[in-house]
Coordinates of C-alpha atoms and ligand atoms in Angstrom, one line a residue:
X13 CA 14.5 -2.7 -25.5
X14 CA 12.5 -0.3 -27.8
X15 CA 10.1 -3.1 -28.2
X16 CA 10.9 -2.8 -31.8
X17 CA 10.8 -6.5 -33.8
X18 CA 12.6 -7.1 -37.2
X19 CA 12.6 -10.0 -39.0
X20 CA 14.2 -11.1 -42.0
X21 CA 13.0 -13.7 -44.4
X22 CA 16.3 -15.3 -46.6
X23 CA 15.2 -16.6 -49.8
X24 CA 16.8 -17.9 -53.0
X25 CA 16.8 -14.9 -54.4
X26 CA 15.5 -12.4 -52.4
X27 CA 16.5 -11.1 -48.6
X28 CA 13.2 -9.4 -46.7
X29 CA 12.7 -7.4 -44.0
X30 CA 10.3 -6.1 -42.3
X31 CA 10.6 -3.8 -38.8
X32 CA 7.5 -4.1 -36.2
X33 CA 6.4 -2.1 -33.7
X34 CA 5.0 -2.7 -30.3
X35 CA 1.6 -3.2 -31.6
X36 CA 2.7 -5.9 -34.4
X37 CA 2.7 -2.7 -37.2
X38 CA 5.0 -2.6 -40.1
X39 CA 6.3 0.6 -39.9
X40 CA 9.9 -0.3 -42.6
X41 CA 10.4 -2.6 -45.0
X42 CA 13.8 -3.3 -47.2
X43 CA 14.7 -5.6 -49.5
X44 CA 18.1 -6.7 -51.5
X45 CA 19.2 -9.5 -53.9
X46 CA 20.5 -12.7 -52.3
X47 CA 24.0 -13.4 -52.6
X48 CA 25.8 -16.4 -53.7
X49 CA 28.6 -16.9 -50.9
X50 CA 28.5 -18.0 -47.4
X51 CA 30.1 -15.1 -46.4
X52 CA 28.1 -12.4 -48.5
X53 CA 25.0 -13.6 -46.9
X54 CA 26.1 -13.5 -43.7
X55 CA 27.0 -9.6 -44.6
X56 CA 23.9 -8.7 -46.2
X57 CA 22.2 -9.6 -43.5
X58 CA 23.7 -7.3 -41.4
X59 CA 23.7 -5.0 -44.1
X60 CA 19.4 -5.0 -44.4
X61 CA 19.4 -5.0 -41.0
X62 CA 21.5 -1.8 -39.8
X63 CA 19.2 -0.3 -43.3
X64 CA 16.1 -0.9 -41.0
X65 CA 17.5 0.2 -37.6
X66 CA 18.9 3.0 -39.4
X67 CA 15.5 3.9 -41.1
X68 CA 13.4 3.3 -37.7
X69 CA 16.1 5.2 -35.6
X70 CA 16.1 2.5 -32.7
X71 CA 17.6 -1.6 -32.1
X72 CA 15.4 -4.5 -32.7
X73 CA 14.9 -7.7 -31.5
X74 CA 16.1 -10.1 -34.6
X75 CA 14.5 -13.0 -36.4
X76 CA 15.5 -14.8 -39.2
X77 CA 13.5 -17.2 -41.4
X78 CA 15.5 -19.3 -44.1
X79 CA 15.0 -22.6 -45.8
X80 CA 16.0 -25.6 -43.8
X81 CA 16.5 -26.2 -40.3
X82 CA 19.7 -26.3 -37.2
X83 CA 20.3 -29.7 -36.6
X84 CA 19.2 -30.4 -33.2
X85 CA 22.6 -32.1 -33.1
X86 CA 25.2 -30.6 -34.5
X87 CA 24.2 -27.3 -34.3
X88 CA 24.7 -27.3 -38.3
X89 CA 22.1 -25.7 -40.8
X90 CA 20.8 -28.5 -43.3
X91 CA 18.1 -29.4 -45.6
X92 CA 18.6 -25.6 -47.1
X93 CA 17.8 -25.2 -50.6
X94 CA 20.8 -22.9 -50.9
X95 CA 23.6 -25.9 -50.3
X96 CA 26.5 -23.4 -49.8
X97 CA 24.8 -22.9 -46.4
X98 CA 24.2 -26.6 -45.4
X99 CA 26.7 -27.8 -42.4
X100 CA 27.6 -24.4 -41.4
X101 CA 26.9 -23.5 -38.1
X102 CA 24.6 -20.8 -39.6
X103 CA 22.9 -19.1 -36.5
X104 CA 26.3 -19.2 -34.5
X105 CA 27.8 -17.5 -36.8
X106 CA 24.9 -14.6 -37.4
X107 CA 25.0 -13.6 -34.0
X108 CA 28.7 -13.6 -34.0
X109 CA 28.5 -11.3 -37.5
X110 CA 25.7 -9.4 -35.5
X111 CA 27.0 -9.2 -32.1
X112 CA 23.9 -10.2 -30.6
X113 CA 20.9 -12.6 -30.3
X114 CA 19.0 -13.8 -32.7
X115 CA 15.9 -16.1 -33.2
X116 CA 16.0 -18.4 -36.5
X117 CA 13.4 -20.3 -37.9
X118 CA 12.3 -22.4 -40.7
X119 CA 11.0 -19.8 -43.6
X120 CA 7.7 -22.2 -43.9
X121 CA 7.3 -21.8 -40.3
X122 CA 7.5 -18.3 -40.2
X123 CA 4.9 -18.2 -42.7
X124 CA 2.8 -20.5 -40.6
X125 CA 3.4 -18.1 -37.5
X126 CA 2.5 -14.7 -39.8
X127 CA -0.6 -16.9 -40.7
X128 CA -1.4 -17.8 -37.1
X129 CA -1.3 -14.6 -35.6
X130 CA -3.0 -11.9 -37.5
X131 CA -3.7 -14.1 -40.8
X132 CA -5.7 -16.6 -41.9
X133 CA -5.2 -19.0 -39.4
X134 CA -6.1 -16.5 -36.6
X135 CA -8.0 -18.0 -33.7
X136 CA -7.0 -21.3 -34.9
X137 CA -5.3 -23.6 -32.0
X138 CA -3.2 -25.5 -34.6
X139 CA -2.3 -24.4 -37.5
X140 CA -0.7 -26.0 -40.6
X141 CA 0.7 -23.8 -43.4
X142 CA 1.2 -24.6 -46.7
X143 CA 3.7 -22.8 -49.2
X144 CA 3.1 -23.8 -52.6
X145 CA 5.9 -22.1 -55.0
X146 CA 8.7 -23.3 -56.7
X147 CA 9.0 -25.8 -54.3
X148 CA 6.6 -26.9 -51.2
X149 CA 6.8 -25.9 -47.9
X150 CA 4.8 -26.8 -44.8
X151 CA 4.6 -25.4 -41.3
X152 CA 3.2 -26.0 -38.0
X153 CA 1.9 -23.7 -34.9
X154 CA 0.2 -24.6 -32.3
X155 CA -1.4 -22.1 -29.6
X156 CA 0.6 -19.2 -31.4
X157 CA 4.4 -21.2 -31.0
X158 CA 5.9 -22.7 -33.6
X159 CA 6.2 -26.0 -33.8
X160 CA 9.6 -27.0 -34.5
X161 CA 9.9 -30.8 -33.5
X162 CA 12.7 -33.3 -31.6
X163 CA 14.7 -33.4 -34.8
X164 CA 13.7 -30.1 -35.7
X165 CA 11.7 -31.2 -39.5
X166 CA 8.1 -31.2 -38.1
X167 CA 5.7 -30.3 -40.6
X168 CA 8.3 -30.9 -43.7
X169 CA 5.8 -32.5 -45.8
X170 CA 7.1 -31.9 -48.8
X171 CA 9.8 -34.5 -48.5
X172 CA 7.5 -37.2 -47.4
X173 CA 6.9 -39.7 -50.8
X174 CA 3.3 -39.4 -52.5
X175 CA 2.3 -42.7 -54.7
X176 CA 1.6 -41.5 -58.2
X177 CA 0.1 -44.0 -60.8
X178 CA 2.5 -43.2 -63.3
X179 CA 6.1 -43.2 -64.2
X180 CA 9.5 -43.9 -61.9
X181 CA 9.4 -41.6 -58.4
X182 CA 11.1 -38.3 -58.9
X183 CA 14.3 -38.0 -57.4
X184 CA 14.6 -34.9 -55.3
X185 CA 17.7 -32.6 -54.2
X186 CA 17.4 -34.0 -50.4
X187 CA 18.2 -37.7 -51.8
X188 CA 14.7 -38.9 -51.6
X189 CA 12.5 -40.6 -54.3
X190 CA 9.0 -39.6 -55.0
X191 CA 9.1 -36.4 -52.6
X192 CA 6.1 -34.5 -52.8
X193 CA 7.6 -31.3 -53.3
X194 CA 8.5 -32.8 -57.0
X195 CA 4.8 -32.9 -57.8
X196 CA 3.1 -30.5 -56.1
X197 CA 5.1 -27.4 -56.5
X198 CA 5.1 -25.1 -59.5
X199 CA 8.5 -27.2 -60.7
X200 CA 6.6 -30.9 -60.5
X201 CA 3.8 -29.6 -62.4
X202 CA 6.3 -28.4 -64.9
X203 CA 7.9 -32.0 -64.9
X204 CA 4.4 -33.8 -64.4
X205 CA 3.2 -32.1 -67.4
X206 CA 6.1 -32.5 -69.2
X207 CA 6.4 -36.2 -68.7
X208 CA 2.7 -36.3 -70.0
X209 CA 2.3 -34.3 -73.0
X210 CA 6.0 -33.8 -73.5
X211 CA 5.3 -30.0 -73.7
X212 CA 8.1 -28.1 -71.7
X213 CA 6.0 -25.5 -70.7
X214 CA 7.0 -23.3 -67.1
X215 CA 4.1 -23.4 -64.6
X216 CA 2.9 -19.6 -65.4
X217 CA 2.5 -21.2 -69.0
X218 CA 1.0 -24.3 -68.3
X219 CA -1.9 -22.3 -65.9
X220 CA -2.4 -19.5 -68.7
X221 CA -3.1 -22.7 -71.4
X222 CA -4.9 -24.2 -68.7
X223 CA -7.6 -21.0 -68.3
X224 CA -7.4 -20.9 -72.5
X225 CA -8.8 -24.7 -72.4
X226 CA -5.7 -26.6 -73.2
X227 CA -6.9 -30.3 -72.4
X228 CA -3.6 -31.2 -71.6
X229 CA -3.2 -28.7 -69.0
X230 CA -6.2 -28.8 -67.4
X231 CA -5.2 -32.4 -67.3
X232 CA -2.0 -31.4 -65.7
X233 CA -3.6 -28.9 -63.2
X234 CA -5.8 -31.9 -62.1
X235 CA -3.4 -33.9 -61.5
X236 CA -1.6 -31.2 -59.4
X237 CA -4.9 -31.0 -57.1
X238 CA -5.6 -34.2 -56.5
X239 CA -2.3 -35.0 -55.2
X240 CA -2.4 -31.9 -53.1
X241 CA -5.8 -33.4 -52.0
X242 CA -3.9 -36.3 -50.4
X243 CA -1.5 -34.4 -48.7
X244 CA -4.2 -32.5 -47.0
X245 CA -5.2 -36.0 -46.6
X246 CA -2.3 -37.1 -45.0
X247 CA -1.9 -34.0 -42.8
X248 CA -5.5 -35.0 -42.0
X249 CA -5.0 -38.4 -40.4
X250 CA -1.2 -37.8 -39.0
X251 CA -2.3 -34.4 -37.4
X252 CA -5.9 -33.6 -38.2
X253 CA -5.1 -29.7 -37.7
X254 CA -8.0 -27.1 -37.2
X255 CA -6.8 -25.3 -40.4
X256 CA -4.8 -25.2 -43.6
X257 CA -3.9 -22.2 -45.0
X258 CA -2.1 -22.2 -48.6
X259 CA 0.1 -19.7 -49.4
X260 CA 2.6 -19.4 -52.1
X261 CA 2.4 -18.2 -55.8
X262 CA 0.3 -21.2 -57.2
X263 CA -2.1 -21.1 -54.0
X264 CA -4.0 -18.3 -55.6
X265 CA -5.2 -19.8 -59.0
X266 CA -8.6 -20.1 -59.1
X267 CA -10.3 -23.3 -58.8
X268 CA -7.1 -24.4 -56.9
X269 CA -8.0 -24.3 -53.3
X270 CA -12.1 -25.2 -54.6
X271 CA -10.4 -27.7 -55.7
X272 CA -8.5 -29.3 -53.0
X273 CA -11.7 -28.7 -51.0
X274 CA -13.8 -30.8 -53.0
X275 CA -11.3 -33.9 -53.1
X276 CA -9.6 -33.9 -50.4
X277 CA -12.6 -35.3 -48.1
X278 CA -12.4 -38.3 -50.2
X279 CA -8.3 -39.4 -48.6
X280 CA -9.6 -38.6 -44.8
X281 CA -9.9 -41.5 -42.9
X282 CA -13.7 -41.9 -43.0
X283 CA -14.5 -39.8 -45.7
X284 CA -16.5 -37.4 -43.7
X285 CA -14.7 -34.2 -44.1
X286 CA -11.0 -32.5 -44.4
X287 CA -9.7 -29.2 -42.4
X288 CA -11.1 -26.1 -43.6
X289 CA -8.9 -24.8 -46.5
X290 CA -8.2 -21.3 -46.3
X291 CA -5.9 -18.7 -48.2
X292 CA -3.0 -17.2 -46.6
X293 CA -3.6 -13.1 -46.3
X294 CA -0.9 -11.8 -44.4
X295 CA 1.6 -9.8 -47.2
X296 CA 5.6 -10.4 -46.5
X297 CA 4.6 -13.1 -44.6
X298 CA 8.2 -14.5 -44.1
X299 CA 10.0 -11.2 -42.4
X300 CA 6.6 -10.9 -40.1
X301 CA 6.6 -14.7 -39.1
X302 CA 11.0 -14.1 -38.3
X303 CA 9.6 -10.8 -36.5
X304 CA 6.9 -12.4 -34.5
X305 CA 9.4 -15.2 -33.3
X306 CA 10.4 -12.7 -30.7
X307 CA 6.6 -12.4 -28.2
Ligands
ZN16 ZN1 12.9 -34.4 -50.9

């Protein structure tokens, strides 16, 4: 082996990669539209990655990050945002399209593993990471491994249910009522604030007429703390982690993670104090998490 690393991050929209090198430094990057087929992904994939080994001159160890998780089971993906993927036997068949081995991961994991080990959650026995996009994600490491769990959905906090004081629980994609990915994510806060003011306003809108001094959307913002206060909460009293690092587009508002800060001591079990709240730095944090997968 050259002791070269890739990984490759698959999201909605976007395929990543990044190439290592022995010391952990990017030294390539690519990236390419996601396609919409089974089939196409599986050949994009290959495609970014002979781009990198081309561009770097040498093989790589592979990792892949991608919504959802192998079912510990069936060997089946699931739980993948992109459904065309769901009960396919995904990794099986990316080695077979690759003619090698590959290490695959849950994409919030891979962030939490970036985050662990050269990021914000460096020095940190256990770290919980917290992707706060479109959707929420959450990831666990603990002594520089991730975390995966017996049925492989450790740290998937954004499909436990949250109690909110008003209106009926959101229904979410994964069959689930009151997830809290349908709040706290830049698409809840679109729906929360909708269902409030009945302003459809996207969540890059709703923060600009926040910072103007919309009442309603600071209102809405809030709201969008608070309940990420009780997550942190949660994670708190089920896990009590040493750190939580947000990452994700809406992670870097400001006043978000003061925010959280300030409230979330108040949904700890004694009241004393919540994890230290940190901001994710690491950049492409998905590819490097998928790279780092290999030691
Ligand atoms: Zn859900």
């Amino acid at each position: 082996m050259t002791g070269m690393r890739l990984g490759v991050d698959v999201g909605g929209t976007k395929i990543a990669a990044v190439v290592l090198d022995r010391n952990g430094h990017r030294i390539f990057h690519a990236r390419r539209d996601t396609p919409k087929t089974y089939a196409d992904v599986l050949h994009a994939i290959g495609g970014i990655v002979g781009e990198c080994e081309g561009a770097v001159g040498a093989g790589a160890s592979i990792g892949v990050g991608m919504p959802g998780s192998q079912s510990p089971r069936t060997g089946q993906w699931r739980n993948c945002n992109m459904t065309f993927i769901n009960g396919r036997p995904f990794a099986a068949d990316l080695e077979a399209a690759l003619g090698r081995p590959i290490r695959i991961e849950n994409d919030a994991n891979c962030f939490a593993l970036s985050e662990a080990i050269g990021g914000a959650g460096e020095g940190y026995p256990v770290v919980y990471a917290l992707t706060l996009g479109t959707g929420l994600g959450g990831g666990l490491v603990v002594d520089g491994h991730v975390r995966r769990g017996a049925n492989g959905v450790a740290a998937e906090i954004g499909h436990v249910p949250i109690v909110v004081p008003e209106g009926e629980p959101a229904p979410c994609y994964c069959g689930g009522l009151g997830c809290a990915e349908s709040y706290v994510s830049g698409t809840g806060m679109a729906r929360d604030h909708r269902l409030v003011t009945g302003e459809t306003l996207s969540s890059p809108q709703i923060i600009a007429a926040m910072q103007a001094g919309d009442a309603g959307a600071i209102a809405t913002f809030g709201r969008l703390t608070d309940r990420l206060a009780r997550l942190v909460g949660m994670l708190a009293n089920a896990l009590d982690p040493d750190v939580i690092v947000l990452g994700g587009g809406l992670s870097t508002v400001a006043g978000l993670a003061e925010a959280v800060r300030d409230s979330a001591p108040r949904y700890v079990f004694g009241r004393e104090a919540a994890p230290p709240i940190v901001l994710a730095r690491t950049t492409e944090s998905g590819a490097r998490g998928a790279a780092l997968l290999w030691d």
